[in-house]
Tab-separated table of C-alpha atoms in Angstrom:
chain	number	residue	atom	x	y	z
A	1	MET	CA	0.007	0.048	-0.130
A	2	THR	CA	1.462	3.402	-1.008
A	3	LEU	CA	1.637	5.979	1.965
A	4	PRO	CA	0.402	9.149	1.376
A	5	ARG	CA	3.217	12.012	0.403
A	6	GLN	CA	3.053	13.596	4.158
A	7	GLN	CA	3.609	10.267	6.072
A	8	GLN	CA	6.301	9.763	3.678
A	9	ILE	CA	8.295	12.963	4.571
A	10	ASN	CA	7.718	12.214	8.156
A	11	ARG	CA	9.268	8.696	8.003
A	12	GLN	CA	11.911	10.873	6.370
A	13	ARG	CA	12.951	13.171	9.488
A	14	ASN	CA	13.963	10.178	11.655
A	15	GLY	CA	10.158	8.694	12.113
A	16	HIS	CA	8.902	12.122	14.030
A	17	VAL	CA	5.977	13.812	13.055
A	18	LEU	CA	7.115	17.520	13.353
A	19	VAL	CA	3.719	19.234	15.126
A	20	TRP	CA	3.162	22.319	12.322
A	21	ASP	CA	2.975	19.397	9.619
A	22	GLN	CA	0.140	17.170	11.291
A	23	ASN	CA	-3.428	17.974	10.189
A	24	GLY	CA	-5.613	20.216	12.345
A	25	LEU	CA	-2.615	21.242	14.158
A	26	ASN	CA	-1.614	24.703	12.927
A	27	GLU	CA	-4.759	26.067	14.543
A	28	ILE	CA	-4.326	24.442	17.542
A	29	PHE	CA	-0.301	25.580	17.907
A	30	GLU	CA	-1.093	29.235	17.034
A	31	ASP	CA	-4.126	29.006	20.098
A	32	THR	CA	-1.766	27.785	22.627
A	33	LYS	CA	1.300	29.579	21.411
A	34	PRO	CA	0.753	32.767	23.263
A	35	ARG	CA	-0.266	31.830	26.498
A	36	CYS	CA	1.901	31.290	29.578
A	37	PHE	CA	0.124	29.160	32.121
A	38	GLN	CA	-0.356	25.882	29.967
A	39	LYS	CA	-0.685	22.827	31.836
A	40	ARG	CA	2.196	20.748	30.555
A	41	PHE	CA	4.636	24.157	31.921
A	42	PHE	CA	3.249	23.040	35.483
A	43	VAL	CA	3.552	19.592	34.742
A	44	THR	CA	7.475	20.366	33.969
A	45	PHE	CA	7.970	22.694	36.787
A	46	MET	CA	6.981	20.248	39.383
A	47	LEU	CA	9.280	17.479	37.609
A	48	PHE	CA	11.701	19.844	38.209
A	49	LEU	CA	11.112	20.590	41.738
A	50	GLY	CA	10.988	16.481	42.405
A	51	MET	CA	14.258	16.101	40.665
A	52	ALA	CA	15.528	18.690	42.886
A	53	ASN	CA	14.257	16.934	45.730
A	54	ALA	CA	15.703	13.645	44.849
A	55	TYR	CA	19.081	15.127	44.481
A	56	VAL	CA	19.008	17.109	47.572
A	57	MET	CA	18.282	13.736	49.490
A	58	ARG	CA	21.364	12.363	47.640
A	59	THR	CA	23.879	15.490	48.062
A	60	ASN	CA	23.092	16.450	51.897
A	61	MET	CA	24.864	13.199	52.803
A	62	SER	CA	27.613	13.787	51.001
A	63	VAL	CA	28.251	16.958	53.207
A	64	ALA	CA	26.500	15.565	56.419
A	65	ILE	CA	28.777	13.124	56.598
A	66	VAL	CA	31.898	14.879	57.416
A	67	ALA	CA	30.343	16.460	60.183
A	68	MET	CA	28.159	13.041	61.374
A	69	VAL	CA	31.825	10.788	61.491
A	70	ASN	CA	32.925	13.518	64.451
A	71	HIS	CA	29.802	13.295	66.221
A	72	THR	CA	28.251	10.048	66.152
A	73	ALA	CA	29.773	6.468	66.579
A	74	ILE	CA	29.984	6.175	62.251
A	75	THR	CA	33.604	5.902	62.106
A	76	ASP	CA	36.000	3.303	60.825
A	77	GLY	CA	38.259	3.763	64.120
A	78	HIS	CA	40.692	5.768	62.244
A	79	ASP	CA	41.271	9.747	62.261
A	80	ASP	CA	40.249	11.768	59.186
A	81	VAL	CA	43.210	11.749	56.647
A	82	PHE	CA	44.770	14.923	55.124
A	83	ASP	CA	47.311	15.368	52.554
A	84	ASP	CA	49.540	17.598	53.591
A	85	GLU	CA	51.189	18.519	50.503
A	86	CYS	CA	49.068	21.532	50.177
A	87	PRO	CA	49.505	24.333	52.677
A	88	ASN	CA	46.182	25.028	55.617
A	89	TRP	CA	44.269	27.740	53.881
A	90	ASN	CA	41.025	29.043	55.628
A	91	LEU	CA	40.181	25.771	57.698
A	92	THR	CA	37.809	26.613	60.671
A	93	GLU	CA	18.774	3.850	42.364
A	94	VAL	CA	15.019	0.287	39.801
A	95	ILE	CA	13.955	-1.444	36.828
A	96	PRO	CA	10.459	-2.817	38.437
A	97	PHE	CA	9.329	0.963	38.653
A	98	GLY	CA	9.583	1.470	34.618
A	99	MET	CA	7.209	-1.898	34.362
A	100	LEU	CA	4.846	-0.879	37.097
A	101	ALA	CA	4.728	2.730	35.661
A	102	LYS	CA	3.450	1.511	32.486
A	103	ARG	CA	1.081	-0.860	33.989
A	104	TYR	CA	-0.166	1.615	36.750
A	105	GLY	CA	0.699	5.024	35.586
A	106	ALA	CA	3.863	7.012	36.791
A	107	LEU	CA	2.103	9.665	38.828
A	108	ARG	CA	1.806	7.844	42.169
A	109	PHE	CA	5.016	5.474	42.383
A	110	LEU	CA	6.806	8.862	41.573
A	111	GLY	CA	4.709	10.775	44.334
A	112	TYR	CA	4.448	8.125	47.098
A	113	GLY	CA	7.801	7.323	46.497
A	114	MET	CA	9.083	10.895	47.217
A	115	LEU	CA	6.870	11.204	49.905
A	116	ILE	CA	8.658	7.884	51.642
A	117	ASN	CA	12.066	9.361	50.806
A	118	SER	CA	11.341	12.729	52.555
A	119	VAL	CA	9.321	10.934	55.364
A	120	PHE	CA	12.174	8.844	56.208
A	121	ALA	CA	14.900	11.887	56.245
A	122	PHE	CA	13.447	12.603	59.681
A	123	PHE	CA	14.564	9.428	61.106
A	124	VAL	CA	18.583	9.769	59.566
A	125	PRO	CA	19.850	11.169	62.514
A	126	ILE	CA	18.074	8.994	65.233
A	127	ALA	CA	19.583	5.657	62.969
A	128	ALA	CA	22.959	7.245	62.856
A	129	ARG	CA	23.046	7.702	66.933
A	130	ARG	CA	21.265	4.662	68.261
A	131	GLY	CA	22.240	2.219	65.107
A	132	GLY	CA	25.222	3.366	63.887
A	133	ALA	CA	26.471	2.555	60.473
A	134	TRP	CA	23.956	-0.118	59.896
A	135	GLY	CA	21.043	1.329	60.947
A	136	LEU	CA	21.941	4.494	59.457
A	137	SER	CA	22.660	2.002	56.378
A	138	VAL	CA	18.911	0.838	56.589
A	139	ILE	CA	17.497	4.170	56.995
A	140	ARG	CA	19.271	5.392	53.729
A	141	PHE	CA	18.598	2.028	51.920
A	142	ILE	CA	14.602	2.415	52.306
A	143	GLN	CA	15.024	6.556	51.427
A	144	GLY	CA	16.375	4.967	47.927
A	145	LEU	CA	13.417	2.505	47.355
A	146	GLY	CA	11.578	5.746	47.588
A	147	GLU	CA	13.554	7.610	45.200
A	148	GLY	CA	13.649	4.760	42.659
A	149	PRO	CA	10.777	5.688	40.717
A	150	ILE	CA	11.916	9.489	40.340
A	151	VAL	CA	13.906	9.073	36.822
A	152	PRO	CA	11.689	6.273	35.178
A	153	CYS	CA	8.440	7.631	36.259
A	154	THR	CA	9.753	11.667	34.928
A	155	HIS	CA	10.691	10.255	31.938
A	156	ALA	CA	7.319	8.214	31.530
A	157	LEU	CA	5.338	11.415	32.423
A	158	LEU	CA	7.784	13.387	30.060
A	159	ALA	CA	6.509	11.050	27.039
A	160	LYS	CA	3.087	11.861	27.588
A	161	TRP	CA	3.026	15.301	28.440
A	162	ILE	CA	5.699	16.912	25.990
A	163	PRO	CA	5.590	17.222	22.065
A	164	PRO	CA	8.667	16.570	19.924
A	165	ASN	CA	10.051	20.206	19.343
A	166	GLU	CA	9.644	20.928	22.851
A	167	ARG	CA	11.025	17.607	24.458
A	168	SER	CA	15.140	19.189	24.534
A	169	ARG	CA	14.652	22.155	26.766
A	170	MET	CA	11.416	20.594	28.977
A	171	GLY	CA	13.624	17.524	29.644
A	172	ALA	CA	16.655	19.371	30.103
A	173	ALA	CA	14.520	22.259	32.368
A	174	VAL	CA	13.076	18.693	34.458
A	175	TYR	CA	16.331	17.074	34.766
A	176	ALA	CA	18.548	20.475	35.350
A	177	GLY	CA	16.687	19.823	38.804
A	178	ALA	CA	19.426	17.920	39.711
A	179	GLN	CA	22.421	20.249	39.585
A	180	PHE	CA	19.447	23.225	40.801
A	181	GLY	CA	18.949	20.455	43.838
A	182	THR	CA	23.026	20.285	44.154
A	183	ILE	CA	23.175	23.918	44.340
A	184	ILE	CA	21.046	24.099	46.966
A	185	SER	CA	21.877	21.466	49.378
A	186	MET	CA	25.634	22.234	49.202
A	187	PRO	CA	25.547	25.467	50.673
A	188	LEU	CA	22.776	25.010	52.824
A	189	SER	CA	23.624	21.542	54.271
A	190	GLY	CA	27.540	23.502	55.148
A	191	LEU	CA	25.453	26.163	56.864
A	192	LEU	CA	22.904	23.968	58.634
A	193	ALA	CA	26.022	21.479	59.833
A	194	GLU	CA	27.905	24.455	61.133
A	195	TYR	CA	24.953	26.821	62.927
A	196	GLY	CA	21.975	24.615	62.965
A	197	PHE	CA	19.726	22.929	65.366
A	198	ASP	CA	19.951	19.315	67.421
A	199	GLY	CA	23.980	19.225	67.020
A	200	GLY	CA	23.888	20.932	63.737
A	201	TRP	CA	24.234	18.133	61.341
A	202	PRO	CA	21.070	16.494	62.170
A	203	SER	CA	19.116	19.658	60.809
A	204	ILE	CA	19.728	19.060	57.120
A	205	PHE	CA	17.594	16.118	57.142
A	206	TYR	CA	14.732	17.644	59.144
A	207	VAL	CA	14.819	20.718	56.633
A	208	PHE	CA	15.197	19.047	53.505
A	209	GLY	CA	12.511	15.941	54.790
A	210	ALA	CA	9.976	18.653	55.474
A	211	VAL	CA	10.697	20.377	52.155
A	212	GLY	CA	10.190	16.811	50.397
A	213	THR	CA	7.277	15.968	52.365
A	214	ILE	CA	5.645	19.102	51.301
A	215	TRP	CA	6.305	19.043	47.588
A	216	SER	CA	5.210	15.161	47.408
A	217	VAL	CA	1.796	15.656	48.699
A	218	ALA	CA	1.025	18.815	46.157
A	219	PHE	CA	2.434	16.951	43.339
A	220	ILE	CA	0.007	14.078	44.203
A	221	ILE	CA	-2.886	16.707	44.678
A	222	TRP	CA	-1.875	18.698	41.717
A	223	VAL	CA	-0.261	16.666	38.794
A	224	TYR	CA	-1.921	14.138	36.561
A	225	GLU	CA	-1.007	11.037	34.661
A	226	ASP	CA	-1.677	12.558	30.980
A	227	PRO	CA	-3.496	15.321	29.286
A	228	CYS	CA	-6.636	13.187	28.844
A	229	SER	CA	-6.975	12.662	32.683
A	230	HIS	CA	-6.374	16.176	33.750
A	231	PRO	CA	-10.008	17.710	34.770
A	232	THR	CA	-9.206	21.343	33.696
A	233	ILE	CA	-6.909	21.018	30.708
A	234	GLY	CA	-7.938	23.151	27.770
A	235	GLU	CA	-9.463	21.011	25.099
A	236	ARG	CA	-7.039	22.686	22.341
A	237	GLU	CA	-3.931	22.134	24.468
A	238	LYS	CA	-5.054	18.454	24.911
A	239	LYS	CA	-5.403	17.816	21.728
A	240	TYR	CA	-1.860	19.824	20.473
A	241	ILE	CA	-0.181	17.346	22.620
A	242	ASN	CA	-1.637	14.183	21.999
A	243	ASN	CA	-1.978	14.311	18.478
A	244	SER	CA	1.546	15.652	18.430
A	245	LEU	CA	3.121	12.740	20.361
A	246	TRP	CA	0.550	10.068	18.920
A	247	GLY	CA	-0.780	11.469	15.878
A	248	THR	CA	-4.077	10.764	17.384
A	249	SER	CA	-6.566	11.992	20.199
A	250	GLU	CA	-5.313	8.914	22.212
A	251	MET	CA	-2.306	6.983	23.134
A	252	LYS	CA	-2.170	3.119	22.959
A	253	ILE	CA	0.796	1.169	24.958
A	254	PRO	CA	1.098	-2.329	23.457
A	255	PRO	CA	3.227	-4.874	25.426
A	256	ILE	CA	6.851	-4.275	26.082
A	257	PRO	CA	9.206	-6.257	22.935
A	258	PHE	CA	11.421	-7.167	25.107
A	259	ARG	CA	13.322	-9.307	22.630
A	260	THR	CA	13.642	-6.279	20.295
A	261	ILE	CA	14.989	-4.133	22.577
A	262	ALA	CA	17.514	-6.093	23.668
A	263	LYS	CA	18.759	-6.312	20.127
A	264	SER	CA	18.789	-2.818	19.758
A	265	LEU	CA	22.540	-1.229	19.192
A	266	PRO	CA	20.973	2.317	19.526
A	267	PHE	CA	19.111	1.282	22.914
A	268	TYR	CA	22.782	-0.161	24.157
A	269	ALA	CA	24.556	3.335	23.287
A	270	ILE	CA	21.948	4.913	25.066
A	271	LEU	CA	22.925	2.356	28.454
A	272	LEU	CA	26.600	2.537	28.267
A	273	ALA	CA	26.299	6.316	27.678
A	274	HIS	CA	23.979	6.476	31.083
A	275	MET	CA	26.286	4.242	32.786
A	276	GLY	CA	29.491	6.311	32.021
A	277	HIS	CA	27.834	9.540	33.079
A	278	ASN	CA	27.118	7.886	36.289
A	279	TYR	CA	30.468	6.923	37.061
A	280	GLY	CA	31.658	10.309	36.269
A	281	TYR	CA	28.805	12.152	37.566
A	282	GLU	CA	29.180	10.224	41.206
A	283	THR	CA	32.961	10.862	41.278
A	284	LEU	CA	32.393	14.531	41.363
A	285	MET	CA	29.570	14.393	43.229
A	286	THR	CA	30.325	12.189	46.068
A	287	GLU	CA	33.830	13.102	46.196
A	288	LEU	CA	34.525	16.580	45.445
A	289	PRO	CA	33.714	17.893	48.832
A	290	THR	CA	36.084	15.053	50.253
A	291	TYR	CA	38.945	16.587	47.625
A	292	MET	CA	37.922	19.821	48.362
A	293	LYS	CA	38.401	18.876	52.338
A	294	GLN	CA	41.413	16.776	52.012
A	295	VAL	CA	43.532	18.562	49.166
A	296	LEU	CA	42.429	21.540	48.791
A	297	ARG	CA	42.005	22.382	52.718
A	298	PHE	CA	38.810	24.346	52.405
A	299	SER	CA	36.491	24.383	55.859
A	300	LEU	CA	33.669	22.675	55.886
A	301	LYS	CA	31.357	26.238	55.445
A	302	SER	CA	33.042	26.880	52.376
A	303	ASN	CA	33.471	23.602	51.172
A	304	GLY	CA	29.813	23.396	50.844
A	305	LEU	CA	29.068	26.694	48.764
A	306	LEU	CA	32.429	25.946	46.609
A	307	SER	CA	31.290	22.730	45.907
A	308	SER	CA	28.174	23.904	44.381
A	309	LEU	CA	29.645	26.191	42.020
A	310	PRO	CA	30.065	23.704	39.010
A	311	TYR	CA	26.290	22.506	39.723
A	312	LEU	CA	25.062	25.748	39.236
A	313	ALA	CA	27.340	25.793	35.527
A	314	MET	CA	25.717	22.768	34.689
A	315	TRP	CA	22.508	23.591	35.458
A	316	LEU	CA	22.688	27.352	33.324
A	317	PHE	CA	24.467	25.610	30.836
A	318	SER	CA	21.920	22.496	30.477
A	319	LEU	CA	19.198	24.921	29.904
A	320	PHE	CA	20.927	27.290	27.440
A	321	ILE	CA	22.180	24.546	25.513
A	322	SER	CA	18.725	22.710	25.349
A	323	VAL	CA	17.348	25.705	23.576
A	324	VAL	CA	19.933	25.111	20.991
A	325	ALA	CA	19.144	21.559	20.469
A	326	ASP	CA	15.667	22.068	20.312
A	327	TRP	CA	16.516	24.963	17.353
A	328	MET	CA	19.045	22.396	15.431
A	329	ILE	CA	16.170	20.110	15.123
A	330	THR	CA	13.186	22.436	14.312
A	331	SER	CA	15.216	24.245	12.203
A	332	GLU	CA	15.838	21.400	10.142
A	333	ARG	CA	19.553	22.045	9.919
A	334	PHE	CA	20.783	18.660	11.803
A	335	SER	CA	19.116	15.893	12.591
A	336	HIS	CA	17.738	14.249	15.778
A	337	THR	CA	20.368	12.051	15.564
A	338	SER	CA	23.078	14.400	14.482
A	339	THR	CA	22.008	16.922	17.470
A	340	ARG	CA	21.971	14.115	19.912
A	341	LYS	CA	25.229	13.106	19.149
A	342	ILE	CA	26.756	16.720	19.467
A	343	MET	CA	24.879	17.539	22.626
A	344	ASN	CA	26.276	14.240	24.124
A	345	SER	CA	29.989	14.839	22.850
A	346	ILE	CA	29.823	18.426	24.560
A	347	GLY	CA	27.989	16.388	27.918
A	348	GLN	CA	30.475	13.481	28.339
A	349	TYR	CA	34.376	14.991	26.412
A	350	GLY	CA	33.614	18.106	28.313
A	351	PRO	CA	33.980	16.900	31.802
A	352	GLY	CA	36.545	14.205	30.667
A	353	ILE	CA	38.829	16.478	29.687
A	354	ALA	CA	38.377	18.716	32.572
A	355	LEU	CA	39.046	16.273	34.722
A	356	ILE	CA	42.260	15.279	33.352
A	357	ALA	CA	43.326	19.035	33.602
A	358	ALA	CA	42.621	19.135	37.060
A	359	SER	CA	44.668	16.131	37.632
A	360	TYR	CA	47.870	18.861	36.549
A	361	THR	CA	46.732	22.003	38.542
A	362	GLY	CA	48.602	21.018	42.289
A	363	CYS	CA	47.530	22.985	45.211
A	364	ASP	CA	46.346	25.925	42.827
A	365	ARG	CA	42.630	25.955	44.590
A	366	VAL	CA	41.429	28.339	42.128
A	367	LEU	CA	42.653	27.241	39.066
A	368	THR	CA	41.230	23.673	40.258
A	369	LEU	CA	37.841	24.894	40.925
A	370	ALA	CA	37.433	26.695	37.715
A	371	ILE	CA	38.507	23.632	35.661
A	372	LEU	CA	35.841	21.515	37.536
A	373	THR	CA	33.426	24.164	37.502
A	374	VAL	CA	33.978	24.417	33.862
A	375	GLY	CA	33.976	21.041	32.981
A	376	VAL	CA	30.786	20.061	35.013
A	377	GLY	CA	29.203	22.721	33.450
A	378	LEU	CA	29.813	21.091	29.992
A	379	ASN	CA	28.084	17.712	31.069
A	380	GLY	CA	25.133	19.576	31.029
A	381	GLY	CA	25.027	18.809	27.512
A	382	ILE	CA	24.334	15.010	28.170
A	383	TYR	CA	20.427	16.295	28.653
A	384	SER	CA	19.688	16.902	25.253
A	385	GLY	CA	22.146	13.944	24.506
A	386	PHE	CA	21.726	10.642	25.774
A	387	LYS	CA	19.504	11.660	28.713
A	388	ILE	CA	16.567	12.503	26.259
A	389	ASN	CA	17.290	9.924	23.303
A	390	HIS	CA	14.863	7.295	24.706
A	391	LEU	CA	12.120	9.629	24.270
A	392	ASP	CA	13.725	9.712	20.514
A	393	ILE	CA	13.827	5.954	19.695
A	394	THR	CA	10.727	4.975	21.620
A	395	PRO	CA	8.287	7.449	23.227
A	396	ARG	CA	6.192	5.030	23.978
A	397	PHE	CA	8.390	3.049	26.426
A	398	ALA	CA	11.093	5.547	27.083
A	399	GLY	CA	9.876	4.940	30.942
A	400	VAL	CA	10.653	1.204	30.581
A	401	LEU	CA	14.227	1.769	29.054
A	402	MET	CA	15.124	5.118	31.206
A	403	ALA	CA	14.542	2.221	34.321
A	404	ILE	CA	16.982	-0.330	32.580
A	405	THR	CA	19.215	2.185	31.725
A	406	ASN	CA	18.931	4.356	35.027
A	407	CYS	CA	19.533	1.167	37.308
A	408	SER	CA	22.588	0.157	35.432
A	409	ALA	CA	23.998	3.342	35.742
A	410	ASN	CA	23.463	3.226	39.349
A	411	LEU	CA	25.082	0.607	39.611
A	412	ALA	CA	28.051	1.575	37.512
A	413	GLY	CA	27.558	4.822	39.967
A	414	LEU	CA	28.219	2.639	43.051
A	415	LEU	CA	31.836	1.792	41.353
A	416	ALA	CA	32.838	5.421	41.395
A	417	PRO	CA	33.393	6.037	45.561
A	418	ILE	CA	34.480	2.424	46.012
A	419	ALA	CA	37.065	3.246	43.232
A	420	ALA	CA	38.034	6.505	44.456
A	421	GLY	CA	38.318	4.721	48.138
A	422	ASN	CA	40.236	2.535	47.655
A	423	LEU	CA	43.270	5.048	45.558
A	424	ILE	CA	42.624	7.437	48.123
A	425	ASP	CA	42.705	5.804	51.232
A	426	ASN	CA	43.545	2.100	51.731
A	427	GLN	CA	44.849	1.814	55.110
A	428	VAL	CA	45.914	-1.955	54.383
A	429	ASN	CA	48.193	-1.060	51.543
A	430	TYR	CA	49.098	2.247	53.144
A	431	ILE	CA	47.451	4.358	50.972
A	432	LYS	CA	47.389	8.210	51.668
A	433	PRO	CA	44.817	10.652	49.942
A	434	THR	CA	47.537	12.337	47.987
A	435	ILE	CA	47.384	14.454	45.127
A	436	ALA	CA	48.848	11.812	42.785
A	437	GLN	CA	46.523	9.311	44.163
A	438	TRP	CA	43.736	11.627	43.345
A	439	SER	CA	44.802	12.103	39.734
A	440	LYS	CA	44.500	8.699	39.362
A	441	VAL	CA	40.548	8.945	40.409
A	442	PHE	CA	40.136	11.677	38.136
A	443	PHE	CA	41.915	10.133	35.126
A	444	ILE	CA	39.603	6.681	35.592
A	445	ALA	CA	36.778	8.515	35.167
A	446	ALA	CA	38.027	10.435	32.433
A	447	ALA	CA	38.339	7.775	30.514
A	448	VAL	CA	35.326	6.188	31.195
A	449	TYR	CA	33.495	9.470	30.123
A	450	ILE	CA	35.270	9.700	26.825
A	451	ILE	CA	35.081	5.860	25.814
A	452	CYS	CA	31.092	5.999	26.515
A	453	GLY	CA	30.570	9.022	24.566
A	454	THR	CA	32.427	7.281	21.984
A	455	ILE	CA	30.142	4.665	21.585
A	456	PHE	CA	27.350	6.940	21.442
A	457	ASN	CA	28.576	8.546	18.605
A	458	ILE	CA	29.449	5.534	16.918
A	459	PHE	CA	26.280	3.181	17.657
A	460	GLY	CA	23.312	6.215	18.692
A	461	SER	CA	20.363	7.037	16.927
A	462	GLY	CA	17.544	9.650	17.002
A	463	LYS	CA	15.073	7.636	14.841
A	464	ARG	CA	12.059	6.470	16.096
A	465	GLN	CA	12.937	2.583	15.933
A	466	PRO	CA	10.878	0.008	13.793
A	467	TRP	CA	9.482	-1.883	16.966
A	468	ASP	CA	7.732	1.279	18.367
A	469	ASN	CA	6.069	1.922	15.460
A	470	PRO	CA	2.039	2.452	15.841
A	471	GLU	CA	1.320	1.301	12.460
A	472	ASN	CA	2.200	-2.331	13.198
A	473	ASP	CA	-0.316	-2.215	16.192
A	474	HIS	CA	-3.116	-3.591	14.189
A	475	ILE	CA	-1.091	-6.387	13.285
A	476	ASN	CA	0.153	-6.980	16.578
A	477	ASP	CA	-3.094	-6.967	18.136
A	478	ASN	CA	-4.649	-9.577	15.822
A	479	HIS	CA	-1.933	-11.651	16.736
A	480	GLU	CA	-2.389	-11.424	20.247
A	481	ALA	CA	-6.655	-12.050	19.827
A	482	GLN	CA	-5.624	-14.879	17.531
A	483	ARG	CA	-3.154	-16.459	20.225
A	484	HIS	CA	-5.707	-16.157	23.056
A	485	ASN	CA	-8.887	-17.224	21.021
A	486	SER	CA	-7.175	-20.319	18.873
A	487	SER	CA	-10.648	-21.978	18.476
A	488	ALA	CA	-11.961	-19.218	16.640
A	489	PRO	CA	-10.481	-18.241	13.380
A	490	VAL	CA	-9.184	-14.866	13.206
A	491	THR	CA	-8.878	-12.877	10.220
A	492	ILE	CA	-6.767	-9.994	9.906
A	493	VAL	CA	-8.301	-7.008	8.434
A	494	PRO	CA	-5.595	-4.261	6.625
A	495	ALA	CA	-6.013	-1.183	8.646
A	496	SER	CA	-8.235	1.542	7.430
A	497	PRO	CA	-6.551	4.942	6.281
A	498	GLU	CA	-7.622	6.674	9.555
A	499	LYS	CA	-5.617	3.805	11.450
A	500	THR	CA	-2.536	3.630	8.965
A	501	LYS	CA	-2.059	7.699	9.440
A	502	GLN	CA	-1.432	6.972	13.226
């Protein structure tokens, strides 16, 4: 059967239908264009705050632990180890959530998960004081389970709410919440650790736990699963979103094609890019405060403030570069594939090169911090690179793919502090945290960044994959019906023109 001319053009555009080329959308688009208070913008803002809350809960421990070990039983029996090369200066996440979100909806898993995360933050000081390392580990494990849905469920909601031509900047705005949360968490955690109530560091978890609880309740009440279920969304905005995403007023999610996904090279490109990013990012996020304390010798108060500067740069740069990425696509000067690869190269090669450069700065605190700030800032390109690429290759299964890649990436991220700990403070082999040892940590993270970024450039794609082609759904539906009702003959009827158009 010959496809309509417009559909052939759309297929040439990497399988994505530009919103202004879809029948009946021009009027809708023009109607929604001047309005600022669209529901999808509010959903984006709430997801941004949720991502910020999640990363506040992650990063506050890296600052709190510095003060915590001096006041609780959480210690390994060794005193704090410092590098004496520099002079003393001014010293004073799971796969099941993606599948469950697909079946039961992403909204409640995200909202209630973050509520659990936030409520259990109140128990961290009690667990640390009474249960020691084991008690603290149990509470943090429960918090981790609560935080598990944040990334896959966010991706699933973005897939339902954000049209393709807004995907880079909206996705970057949401995931930039990670940097915003880090920016807020590190300096405030430092201040609370020194001047807060209940001994200082416990106030970190009380304050941020309260903020997270308030957000979770607001999210559950005010945010909806998709445009169709929102009771007050305008009819024009609902049609605009659904038609630009699914080519119809309704979306349909078929069974997950696990076997085909397992053979997909673009999927593995995203997976390895995600794993490489998490390893490098966790090296910076969890080890940077320790590096600044042991080597650059900043005070705890300065530590939190100065450690947040790289993430401020990443937040601002990610917002800027996402607008550039959307322009590259909508101008038709670049394909989805080339745009994602360019953005991802900036996001992974940049911090890799910066980590190598930081290995040669010695005790120059200003230069070291400046290089790390630029490197982490360039890392913001990944949000318009592999991070949003799930939605390009498979809008309908983006949440599931994000759950798989995020789970694997978090496991890779766990290796970063383990490797750093063995390289910079190994009491068995009499290794101390010298500049030379820290350079090894940086070189390893840089190599991981560059190698994984290169793999993405070779095998990555911005095209919607054949196994997520809605035009094949009617065939799959008939096969499924035949399998469940084998006693009755099933005739496969060719799709109607309207069905084919979807």
